[in-house]
Coordinates of C-alpha atoms in Angstrom, one line a residue:
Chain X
X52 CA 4.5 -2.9 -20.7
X53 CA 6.5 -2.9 -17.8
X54 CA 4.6 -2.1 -14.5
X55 CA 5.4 -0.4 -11.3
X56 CA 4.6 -2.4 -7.8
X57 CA 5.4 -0.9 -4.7
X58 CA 4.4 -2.5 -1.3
X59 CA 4.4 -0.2 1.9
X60 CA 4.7 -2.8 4.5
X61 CA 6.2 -3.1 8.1
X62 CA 8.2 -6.3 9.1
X63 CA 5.7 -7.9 11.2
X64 CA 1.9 -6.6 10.2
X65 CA -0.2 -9.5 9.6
X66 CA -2.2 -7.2 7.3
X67 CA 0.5 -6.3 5.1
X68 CA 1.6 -9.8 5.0
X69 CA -1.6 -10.8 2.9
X70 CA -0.2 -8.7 0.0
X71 CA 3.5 -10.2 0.1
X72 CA 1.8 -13.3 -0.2
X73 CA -0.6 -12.3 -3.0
X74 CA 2.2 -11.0 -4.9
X75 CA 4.0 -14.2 -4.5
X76 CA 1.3 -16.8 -5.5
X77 CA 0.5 -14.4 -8.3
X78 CA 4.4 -13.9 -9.4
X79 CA 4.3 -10.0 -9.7
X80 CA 7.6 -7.9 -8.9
X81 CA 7.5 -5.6 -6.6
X82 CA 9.7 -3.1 -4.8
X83 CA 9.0 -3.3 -0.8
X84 CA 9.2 -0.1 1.1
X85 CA 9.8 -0.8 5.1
X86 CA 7.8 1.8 7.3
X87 CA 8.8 2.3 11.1
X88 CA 5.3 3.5 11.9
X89 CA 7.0 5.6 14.9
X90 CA 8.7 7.7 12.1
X91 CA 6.0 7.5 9.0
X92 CA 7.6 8.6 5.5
X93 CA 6.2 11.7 3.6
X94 CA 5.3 8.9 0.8
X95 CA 3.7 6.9 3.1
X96 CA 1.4 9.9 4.1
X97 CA 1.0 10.8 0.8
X98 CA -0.8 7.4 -0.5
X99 CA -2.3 7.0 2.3
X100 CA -3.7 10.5 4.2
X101 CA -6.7 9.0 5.7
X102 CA -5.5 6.2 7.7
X103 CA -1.3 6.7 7.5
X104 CA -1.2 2.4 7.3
X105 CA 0.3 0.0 6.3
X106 CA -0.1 -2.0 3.9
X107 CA -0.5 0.2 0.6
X108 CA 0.1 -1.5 -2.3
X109 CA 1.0 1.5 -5.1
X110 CA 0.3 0.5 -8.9
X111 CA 1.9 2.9 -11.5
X112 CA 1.6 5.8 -9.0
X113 CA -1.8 5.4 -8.2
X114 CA -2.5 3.7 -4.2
X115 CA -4.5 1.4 -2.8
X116 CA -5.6 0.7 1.1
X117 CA -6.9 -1.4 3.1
X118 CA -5.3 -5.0 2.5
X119 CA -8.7 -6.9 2.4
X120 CA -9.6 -4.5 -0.5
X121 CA -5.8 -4.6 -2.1
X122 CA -6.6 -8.3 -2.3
X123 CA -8.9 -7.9 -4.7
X124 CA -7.3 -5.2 -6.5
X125 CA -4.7 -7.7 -6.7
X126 CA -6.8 -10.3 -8.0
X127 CA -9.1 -8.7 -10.3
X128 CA -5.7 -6.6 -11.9
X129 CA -3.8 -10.1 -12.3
X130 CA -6.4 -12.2 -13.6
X131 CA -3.8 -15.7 -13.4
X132 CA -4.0 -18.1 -10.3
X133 CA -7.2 -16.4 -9.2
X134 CA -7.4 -15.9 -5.3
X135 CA -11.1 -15.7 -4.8
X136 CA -13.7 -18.2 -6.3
X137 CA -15.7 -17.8 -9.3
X138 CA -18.9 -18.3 -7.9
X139 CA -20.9 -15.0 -6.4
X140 CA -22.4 -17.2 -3.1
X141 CA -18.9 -18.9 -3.1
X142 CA -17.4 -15.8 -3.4
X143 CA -19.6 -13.7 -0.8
X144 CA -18.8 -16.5 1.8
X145 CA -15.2 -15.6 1.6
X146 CA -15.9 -12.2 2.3
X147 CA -18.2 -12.7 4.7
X148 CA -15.5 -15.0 6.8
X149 CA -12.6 -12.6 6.2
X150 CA -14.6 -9.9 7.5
X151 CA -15.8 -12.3 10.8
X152 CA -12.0 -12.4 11.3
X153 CA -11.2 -8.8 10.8
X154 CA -14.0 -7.8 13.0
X155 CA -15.1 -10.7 15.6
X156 CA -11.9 -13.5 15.5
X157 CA -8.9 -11.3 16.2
X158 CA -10.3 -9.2 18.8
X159 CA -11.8 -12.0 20.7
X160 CA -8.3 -13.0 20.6
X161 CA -6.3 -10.0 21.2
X162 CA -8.9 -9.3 24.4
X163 CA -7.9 -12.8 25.9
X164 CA -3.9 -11.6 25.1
X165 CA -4.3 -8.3 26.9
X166 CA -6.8 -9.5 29.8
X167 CA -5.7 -9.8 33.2
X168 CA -5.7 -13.0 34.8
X169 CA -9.5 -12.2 36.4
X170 CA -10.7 -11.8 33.0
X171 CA -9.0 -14.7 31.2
X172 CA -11.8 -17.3 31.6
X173 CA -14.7 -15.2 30.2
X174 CA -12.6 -13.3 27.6
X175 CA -11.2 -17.3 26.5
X176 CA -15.0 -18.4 26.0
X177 CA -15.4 -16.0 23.2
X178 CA -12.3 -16.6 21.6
X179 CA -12.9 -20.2 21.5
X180 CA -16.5 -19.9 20.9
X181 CA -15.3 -17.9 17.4
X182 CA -12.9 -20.2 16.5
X183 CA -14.9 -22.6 16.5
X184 CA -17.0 -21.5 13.9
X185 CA -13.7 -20.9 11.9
X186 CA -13.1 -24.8 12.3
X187 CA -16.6 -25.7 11.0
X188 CA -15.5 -23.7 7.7
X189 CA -12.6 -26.0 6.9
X190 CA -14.7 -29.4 7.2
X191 CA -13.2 -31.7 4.1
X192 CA -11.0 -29.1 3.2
X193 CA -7.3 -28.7 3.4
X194 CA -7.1 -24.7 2.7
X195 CA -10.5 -22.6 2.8
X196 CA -10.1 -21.7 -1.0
X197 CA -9.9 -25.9 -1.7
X198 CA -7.2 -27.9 -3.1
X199 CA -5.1 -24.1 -3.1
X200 CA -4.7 -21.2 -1.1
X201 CA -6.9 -18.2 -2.4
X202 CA -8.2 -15.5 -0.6
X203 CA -9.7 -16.2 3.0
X204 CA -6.6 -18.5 3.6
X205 CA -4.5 -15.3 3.3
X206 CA -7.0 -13.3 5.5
X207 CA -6.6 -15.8 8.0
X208 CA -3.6 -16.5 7.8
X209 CA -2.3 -14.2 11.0
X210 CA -4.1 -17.4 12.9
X211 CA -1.4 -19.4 11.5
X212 CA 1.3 -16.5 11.9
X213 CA 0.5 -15.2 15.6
X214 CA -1.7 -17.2 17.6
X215 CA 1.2 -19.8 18.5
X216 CA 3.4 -16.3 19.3
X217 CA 0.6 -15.3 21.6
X218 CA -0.2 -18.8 23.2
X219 CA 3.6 -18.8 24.5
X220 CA 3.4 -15.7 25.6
X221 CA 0.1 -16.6 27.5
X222 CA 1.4 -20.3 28.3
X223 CA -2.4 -20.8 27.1
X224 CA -2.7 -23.1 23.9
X225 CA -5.7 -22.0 22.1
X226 CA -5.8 -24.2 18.3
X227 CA -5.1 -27.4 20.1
X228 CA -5.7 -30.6 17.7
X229 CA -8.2 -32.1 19.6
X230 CA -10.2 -29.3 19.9
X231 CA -9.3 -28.1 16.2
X232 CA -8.2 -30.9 14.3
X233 CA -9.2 -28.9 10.9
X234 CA -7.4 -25.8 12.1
X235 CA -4.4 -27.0 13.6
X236 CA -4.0 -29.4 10.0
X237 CA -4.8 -26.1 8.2
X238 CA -2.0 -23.9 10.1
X239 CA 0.4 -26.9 9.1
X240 CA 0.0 -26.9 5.5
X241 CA -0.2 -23.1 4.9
X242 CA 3.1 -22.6 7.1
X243 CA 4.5 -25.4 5.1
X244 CA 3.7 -23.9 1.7
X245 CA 6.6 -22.3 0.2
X246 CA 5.4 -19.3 -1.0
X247 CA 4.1 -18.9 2.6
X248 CA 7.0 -19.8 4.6
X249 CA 9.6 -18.0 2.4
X250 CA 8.2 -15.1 3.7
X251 CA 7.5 -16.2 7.3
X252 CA 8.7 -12.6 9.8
X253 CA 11.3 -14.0 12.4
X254 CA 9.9 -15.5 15.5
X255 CA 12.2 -13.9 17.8
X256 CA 11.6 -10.7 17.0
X257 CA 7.7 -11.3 17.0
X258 CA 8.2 -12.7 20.8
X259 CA 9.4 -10.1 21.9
X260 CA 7.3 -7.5 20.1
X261 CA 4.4 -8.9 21.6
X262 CA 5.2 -9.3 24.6
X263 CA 6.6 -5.7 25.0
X264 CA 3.0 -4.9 24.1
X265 CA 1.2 -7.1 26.6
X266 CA 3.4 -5.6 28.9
X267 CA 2.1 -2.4 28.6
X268 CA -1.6 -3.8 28.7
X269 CA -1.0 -5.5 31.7
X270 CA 0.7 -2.5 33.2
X271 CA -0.3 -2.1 37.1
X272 CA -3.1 1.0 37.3
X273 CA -2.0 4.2 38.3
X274 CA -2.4 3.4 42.4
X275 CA -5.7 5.2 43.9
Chain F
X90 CA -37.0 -14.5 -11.3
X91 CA -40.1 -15.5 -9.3
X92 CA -39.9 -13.4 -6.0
X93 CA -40.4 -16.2 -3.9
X94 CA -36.6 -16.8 -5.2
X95 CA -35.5 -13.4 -3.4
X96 CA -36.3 -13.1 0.2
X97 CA -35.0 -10.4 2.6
X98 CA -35.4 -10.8 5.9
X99 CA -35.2 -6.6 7.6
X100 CA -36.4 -4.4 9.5
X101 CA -37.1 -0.6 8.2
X102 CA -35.3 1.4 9.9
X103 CA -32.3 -0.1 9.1
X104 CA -29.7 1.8 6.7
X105 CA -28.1 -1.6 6.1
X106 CA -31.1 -3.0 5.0
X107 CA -32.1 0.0 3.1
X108 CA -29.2 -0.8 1.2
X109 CA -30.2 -4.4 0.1
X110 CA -33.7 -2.6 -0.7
X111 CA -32.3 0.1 -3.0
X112 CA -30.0 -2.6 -5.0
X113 CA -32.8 -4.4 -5.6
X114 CA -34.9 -1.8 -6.5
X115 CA -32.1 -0.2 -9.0
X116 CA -31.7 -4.4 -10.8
X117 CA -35.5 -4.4 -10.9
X118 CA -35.6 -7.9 -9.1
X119 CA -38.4 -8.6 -7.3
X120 CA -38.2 -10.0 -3.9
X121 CA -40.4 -10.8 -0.4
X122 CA -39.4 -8.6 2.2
X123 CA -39.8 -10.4 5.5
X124 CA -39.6 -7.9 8.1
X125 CA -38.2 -9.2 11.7
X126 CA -38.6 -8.6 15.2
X127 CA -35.2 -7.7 16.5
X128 CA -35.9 -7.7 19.8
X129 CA -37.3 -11.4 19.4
X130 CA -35.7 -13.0 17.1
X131 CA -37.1 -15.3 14.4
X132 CA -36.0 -19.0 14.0
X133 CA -35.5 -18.0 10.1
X134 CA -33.1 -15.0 11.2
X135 CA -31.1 -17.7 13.6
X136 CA -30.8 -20.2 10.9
X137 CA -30.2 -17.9 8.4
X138 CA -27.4 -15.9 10.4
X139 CA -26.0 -17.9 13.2
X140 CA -22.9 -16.1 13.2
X141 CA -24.3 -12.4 14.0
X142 CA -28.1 -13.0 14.1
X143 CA -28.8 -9.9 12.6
X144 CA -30.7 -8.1 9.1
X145 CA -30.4 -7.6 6.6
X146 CA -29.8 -11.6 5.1
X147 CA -31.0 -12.0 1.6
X148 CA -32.1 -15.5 0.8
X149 CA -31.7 -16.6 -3.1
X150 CA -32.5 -20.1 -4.1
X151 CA -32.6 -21.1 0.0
X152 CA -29.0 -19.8 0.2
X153 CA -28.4 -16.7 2.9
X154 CA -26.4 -13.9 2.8
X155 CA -25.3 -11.8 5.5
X156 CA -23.1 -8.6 6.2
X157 CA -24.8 -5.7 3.8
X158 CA -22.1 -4.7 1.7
X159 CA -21.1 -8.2 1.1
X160 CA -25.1 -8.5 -0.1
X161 CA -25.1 -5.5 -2.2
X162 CA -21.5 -6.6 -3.8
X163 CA -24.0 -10.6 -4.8
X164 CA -26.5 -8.7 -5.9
X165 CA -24.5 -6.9 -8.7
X166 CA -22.8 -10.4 -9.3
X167 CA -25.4 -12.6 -10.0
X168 CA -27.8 -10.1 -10.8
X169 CA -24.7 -8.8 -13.6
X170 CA -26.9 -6.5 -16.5
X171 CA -27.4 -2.8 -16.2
X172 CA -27.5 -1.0 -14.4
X173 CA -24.0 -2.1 -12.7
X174 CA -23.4 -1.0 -9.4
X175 CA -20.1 -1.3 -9.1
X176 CA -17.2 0.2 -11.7
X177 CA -15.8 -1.7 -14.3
X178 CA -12.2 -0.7 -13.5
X179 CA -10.2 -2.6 -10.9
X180 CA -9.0 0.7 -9.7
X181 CA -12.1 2.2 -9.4
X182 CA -13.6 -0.9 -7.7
X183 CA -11.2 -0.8 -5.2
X184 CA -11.3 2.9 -4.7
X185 CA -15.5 2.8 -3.7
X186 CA -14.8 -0.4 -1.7
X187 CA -12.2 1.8 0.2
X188 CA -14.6 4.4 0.6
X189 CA -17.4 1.8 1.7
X190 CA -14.9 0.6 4.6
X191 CA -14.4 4.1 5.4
X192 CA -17.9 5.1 6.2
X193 CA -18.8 1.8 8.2
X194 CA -15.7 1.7 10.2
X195 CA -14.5 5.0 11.1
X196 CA -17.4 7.8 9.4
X197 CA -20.5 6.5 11.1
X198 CA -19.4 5.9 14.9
X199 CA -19.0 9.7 14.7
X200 CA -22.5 10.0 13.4
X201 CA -23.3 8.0 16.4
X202 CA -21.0 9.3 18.6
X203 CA -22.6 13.3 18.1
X204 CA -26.4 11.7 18.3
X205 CA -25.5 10.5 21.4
X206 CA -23.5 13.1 23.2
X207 CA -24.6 14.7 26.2
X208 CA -23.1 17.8 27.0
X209 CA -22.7 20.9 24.9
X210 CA -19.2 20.6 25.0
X211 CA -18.6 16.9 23.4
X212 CA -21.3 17.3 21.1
X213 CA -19.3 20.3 19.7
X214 CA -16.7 18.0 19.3
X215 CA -18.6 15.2 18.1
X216 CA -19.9 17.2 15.7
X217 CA -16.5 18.9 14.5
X218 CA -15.4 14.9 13.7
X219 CA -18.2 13.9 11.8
X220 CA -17.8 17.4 9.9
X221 CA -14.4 16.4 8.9
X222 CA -15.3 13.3 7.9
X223 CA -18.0 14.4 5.7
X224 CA -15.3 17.1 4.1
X225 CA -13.4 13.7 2.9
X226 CA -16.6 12.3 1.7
X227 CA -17.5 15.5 -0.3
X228 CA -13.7 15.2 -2.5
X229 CA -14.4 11.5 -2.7
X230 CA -17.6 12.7 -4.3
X231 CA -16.4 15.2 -6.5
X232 CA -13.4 13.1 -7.7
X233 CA -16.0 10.0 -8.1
X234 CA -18.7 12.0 -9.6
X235 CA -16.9 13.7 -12.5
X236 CA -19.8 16.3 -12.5
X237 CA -22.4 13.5 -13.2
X238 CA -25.1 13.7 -10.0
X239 CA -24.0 10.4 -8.5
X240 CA -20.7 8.6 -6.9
X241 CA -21.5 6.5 -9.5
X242 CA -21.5 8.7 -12.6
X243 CA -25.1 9.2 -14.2
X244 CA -26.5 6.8 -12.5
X245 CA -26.7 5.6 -8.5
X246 CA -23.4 3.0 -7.7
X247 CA -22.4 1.2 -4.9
X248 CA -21.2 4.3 -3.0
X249 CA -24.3 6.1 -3.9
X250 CA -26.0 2.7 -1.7
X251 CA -23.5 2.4 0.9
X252 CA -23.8 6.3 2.5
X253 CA -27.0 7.3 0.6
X254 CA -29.0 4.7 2.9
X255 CA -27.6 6.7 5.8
X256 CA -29.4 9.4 5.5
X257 CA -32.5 8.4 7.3
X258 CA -30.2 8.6 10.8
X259 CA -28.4 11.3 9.4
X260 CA -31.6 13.8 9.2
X261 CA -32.8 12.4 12.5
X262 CA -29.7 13.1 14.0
X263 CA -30.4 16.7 12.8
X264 CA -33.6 16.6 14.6
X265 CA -32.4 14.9 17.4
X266 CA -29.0 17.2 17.8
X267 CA -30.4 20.7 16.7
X268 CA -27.3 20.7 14.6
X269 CA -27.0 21.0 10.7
X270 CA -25.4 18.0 9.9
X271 CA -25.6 18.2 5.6
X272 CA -24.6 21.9 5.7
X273 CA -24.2 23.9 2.3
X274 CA -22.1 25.9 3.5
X275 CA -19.8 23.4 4.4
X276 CA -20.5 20.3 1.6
X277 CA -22.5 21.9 -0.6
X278 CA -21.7 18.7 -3.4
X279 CA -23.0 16.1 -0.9
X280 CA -26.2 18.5 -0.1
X281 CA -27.1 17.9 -4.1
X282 CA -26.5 14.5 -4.0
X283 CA -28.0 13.9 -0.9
X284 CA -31.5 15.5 -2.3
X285 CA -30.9 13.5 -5.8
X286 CA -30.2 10.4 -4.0
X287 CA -33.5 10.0 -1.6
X288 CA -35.8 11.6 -4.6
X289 CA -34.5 8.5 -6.8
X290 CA -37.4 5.9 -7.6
X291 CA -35.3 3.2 -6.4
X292 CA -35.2 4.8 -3.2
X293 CA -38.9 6.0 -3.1
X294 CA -40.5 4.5 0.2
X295 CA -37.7 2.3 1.4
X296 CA -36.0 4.8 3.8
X297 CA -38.3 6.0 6.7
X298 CA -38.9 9.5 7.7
X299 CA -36.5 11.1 9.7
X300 CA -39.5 12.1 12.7
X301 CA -40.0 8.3 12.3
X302 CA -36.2 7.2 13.3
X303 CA -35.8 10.4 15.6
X304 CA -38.7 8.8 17.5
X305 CA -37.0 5.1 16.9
X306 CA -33.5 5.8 17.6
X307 CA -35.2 7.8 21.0
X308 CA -36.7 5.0 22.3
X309 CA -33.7 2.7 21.9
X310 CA -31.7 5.4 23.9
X311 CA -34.5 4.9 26.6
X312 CA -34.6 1.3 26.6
X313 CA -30.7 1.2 27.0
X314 CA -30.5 3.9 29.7
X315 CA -33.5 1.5 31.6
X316 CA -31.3 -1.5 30.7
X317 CA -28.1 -0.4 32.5
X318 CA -29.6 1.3 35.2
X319 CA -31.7 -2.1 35.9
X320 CA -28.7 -3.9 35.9
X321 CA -26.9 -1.3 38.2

C-alpha cells in the first residue's frame, strides 16, 4: 500500500531534525516541505493551527505535532528498528530524560548563550550543574538507547548539533572531555553515524544564525 | 500485587498527583500513598527524585518514577489489561499525548496566570486566554469523545486523567476569581464531562474540595508575597 510522508521542517530546527533522523534509521520515504517561519504556508497553518511549528510530520493527510510525540508516532506506526526500549521503566526513563532536556537542559543553556557577561558565571553553574546529570546517564554506554541510537539519543541530539555552535560563539567550551568524558565520546559517535551526519545542517549558516540572534539578546537597553 | 509493591509518594492537593491516584484507582492496583511535606522535604522524595525533587514519584518494585504523565503512561504499560488508558491506535495515541502537552505547557499557565491577576483589567484578559483555550479543549473533546461521555470513549482515558485532575484548581480559581471559568454557555460539552468526570468512583475522594485549595492556593500566594518582600 503505498503511503504518504510529508515532513514540515526548517533547515536548522533541532526539533525537526529528530524526525529526519527517525525517518532515516527507520527507512521511510518522505517528501520534505521547507517553511521560512517569517512567511508560514497556508498548509503549514492548516496541520498545525495551534502552535504554527515546525516539525509536523503528515501521514496519509492526517498531522502530527510536537516532535517528542511524532517520535513515537513514528515508532509505534513503523514497528522495525524500534527507537524506544521495550521495557515500561526502561522506557519511562527515556521519556523522563528527553523531557529534562526539553524543559531543564536547553534552557539552562540558551540562558548562559543570551546572558550578559555579569550573568555568565551563575547562569554557567546551572548549565553545567544539568549536564552533568546528562553525563551520569551515559555511564558504560556508547549511545543512551545502548549498542544503537534510539530515541533519547535523537532528543538529545541538538547537544551534539549546537552546543559546539554556541561555545564558539561564546568562546566558552561547555562539554569539555575532562569534565564530560561520556558526553564528549557520545557527541563523537552520533556525529559520526551516517545516518546522522548525512543530514548534519551546514555549520556556516548555523554560525551566523546564532549569532544574529545573540545579537539581538545582547542588544544595549533602550538608554534611561 | 501486594501494595507494599506500589508506593506513591504526594501530596493532595496536587492535580499531578491526582492523576497517579485516579490511574490507579481506574487499574484497580492497590498501592501506599505516602504523603510528603513539600516544604520539608523527605530523604525518600530526594533519593527518589534527585533531578526535580518533587511529587508525585511512584515507586514499583524499589524503582521510582517521576514526571506525572510519564507515570500515568507506566502505569497503563505494566499495568496493560482493561481498562486501557491510552488508545490503541498510533494516531490516536499521538493525538491525546498532543493534547496532554497542550494543557501542561501552554493551557494551564493561563489558569494560573487569571488566578493570579491583580487588576480588573488583566484578569479580563487572563481570563479571555484561558477561555480560548478551553474552546480548543471543548473540539478536542467532541472529536475525541464520539458522543460517548469521556475523551476516552465510554470509559475515562488518559486525557480524561491529564485535565480532569485539574479541576480541583480549576473550581478554586472560580472561587478565588468570581469568574465562571467551566461556563455552559461557552463549553457546554466540557461542563458534562467535567460533572461525569469528578462523580466517577475512581475519582471519588482523591481530588480535594475546591474551598479546601481556594484556602491552599491562598496561603501559598501569602507565603510568596512574604517571601519577596523579605527578601526586598
Amino acid at each position: 500500500m503505498a503511503e504518504e510522508v510529508k515532513l514540515f521542517r526548517t533547515w536548522s530546527s533541532p526539533y525537526a531534525l529528530r524526525i529526519v533522523w527517525a525517518l532515516k534509521l527507520k527507512g521511510i520515504e518522505y517528501e520534505t516541505i521547507f517553511e521560512d517561519l517569517t512567511n508560514k504556508s497556508p498548509s503549514l497553518l492548516q496541520y498545525n493551527p495551534i502552535h504554527g511549528k515546525v516539525p509536523v510530520l503528515v501521514h496519509d493527510g492526517k498531522p502530527v505535532c510536537e516532535s517528542l510525540v511524532i517520535l513515537e508516532y513514528v515508532d509505534e506506526t513503523w514497528k522495525h528498528n524500534p527507537l524506544l526500549p521495550q521495557d515500561p521503566y526502561e522506557k519511562s526513563m527515556a521519556r523522563f530524560w528527553a523531557n529534562f532536556g526539553d524543559d531543564k537542559l536547553m534552557k539552562s543553556i540558551w540562558q548562559l548563550f543570551i546572558a550578559h557577561e555579569k550573568d555568565q558565571d551563575v547562569a554557567a553553574v546551572a548549565a553545567l550543574e544539568n549536564l552533568k546529570l546528562v553525563e551520569e546517564q551515559l555511564k558504560g554506554k556508547k549511545f543512551f538507547h545502548g549498542e544503537t541510537i534510539g530515541y533519547l539519543d535523537l532528543a538529545f541530539g541538538w547537544i551534539a548539533n549546537i552546543v559546539s555552535i554556541l561555545e564558539e560563539i561564546m568562546s566558552l567550551k561547555l562539554v569539555d572531555g575532562e569534565r564530560f568524558p561520556h558526553l564528549s565520546s557520545w557527541i563523537q559517535h552520533f556525529m559520526d553515524a551516517p545516518v546522522i551526519r548525512d543530514c548534519w545542517p551546514p555549520r556556516d549558516k548555523m554560525i551566523i544564525k546564532f549569532q544574529v540572534m545573540r545579537e539581538n539578546y545582547l542588544a544595549p537597553a533602550t538608554p534611561k | 500485587m501486594a501494595a507494599s509493591d506500589v508506593k506513591l509518594l504526594g501530596a493532595r492537593p496536587s492535580p499531578f498527583v491526582n492523576r497517579v491516584q485516579v490511574a490507579l484507582n481506574l487499574k484497580s492496583i492497590d498501592y501506599e500513598f505516602i504523603p510528603q511535606n513539600l516544604a520539608d522535604k523527605s530523604e525518600l522524595l530526594l533519593k527518589s527524585n534527585p533531578v526535580h525533587k518533587k511529587v508525585p514519584v511512584l515507586i514499583h518494585g524499589g524503582q521510582p518514577i517521576s514526571e506525572s504523565l510519564v507515570i500515568v503512561q507506566y502505569v497503563d504499560e505494566v499495568w496493560s489489561g482493561p481498562p486501557s488508558l491510552l488508545p490503541a491506535d498510533p494516531y490516536d495515541r499521538a493525538t491525546v499525548r498532543f493534547w496532554a502537552a497542550y494543557i501542561d505547557e501552554k493551557w494551564s499557565p493561563l489558569v494560573r496566570n487569571l488566578i493570579n491577576a491583580t487588576d480588573e483589567q488583566s484578569k479580563a484578559a487572563a481570563a479571555e486566554k484561558v477561555f480560548e483555550g478551553l474552546k480548543l479543549l471543548e473540539d478536542a473533546f467532541v472529536n475525541s469523545s464520539k458522543g460517548k461521555g469521556f475523551f476516552g470513549g465510554e470509559k475515562l482515558g488518559f486525557l480524561d486523567v491529564v485535565l480532569g485532575c485539574y479541576l480541583g484548581w480549576v473550581r478554586a480559581g472560580e472561587i478565588i476569581t468570581g469568574l465562571k471559568i467551566l461556563d455552559e454557555t461557552k463549553t457546554a460539552a466540557l461542563v458534562g464531562w467535567a460533572e461525569r468526570f469528578t462523580s466517577n468512583k475512581a475519582v471519588d475522594g482523591v481530588i480535594p474540595e475546591p474551598e479546601e485549595l481556594a484556602n491552599f492556593m491562598k496561603m501559598q500566594a501569602r507565603a510568596a508575597a512574604a517571601a519577596d518582600a523579605s527578601s526586598k
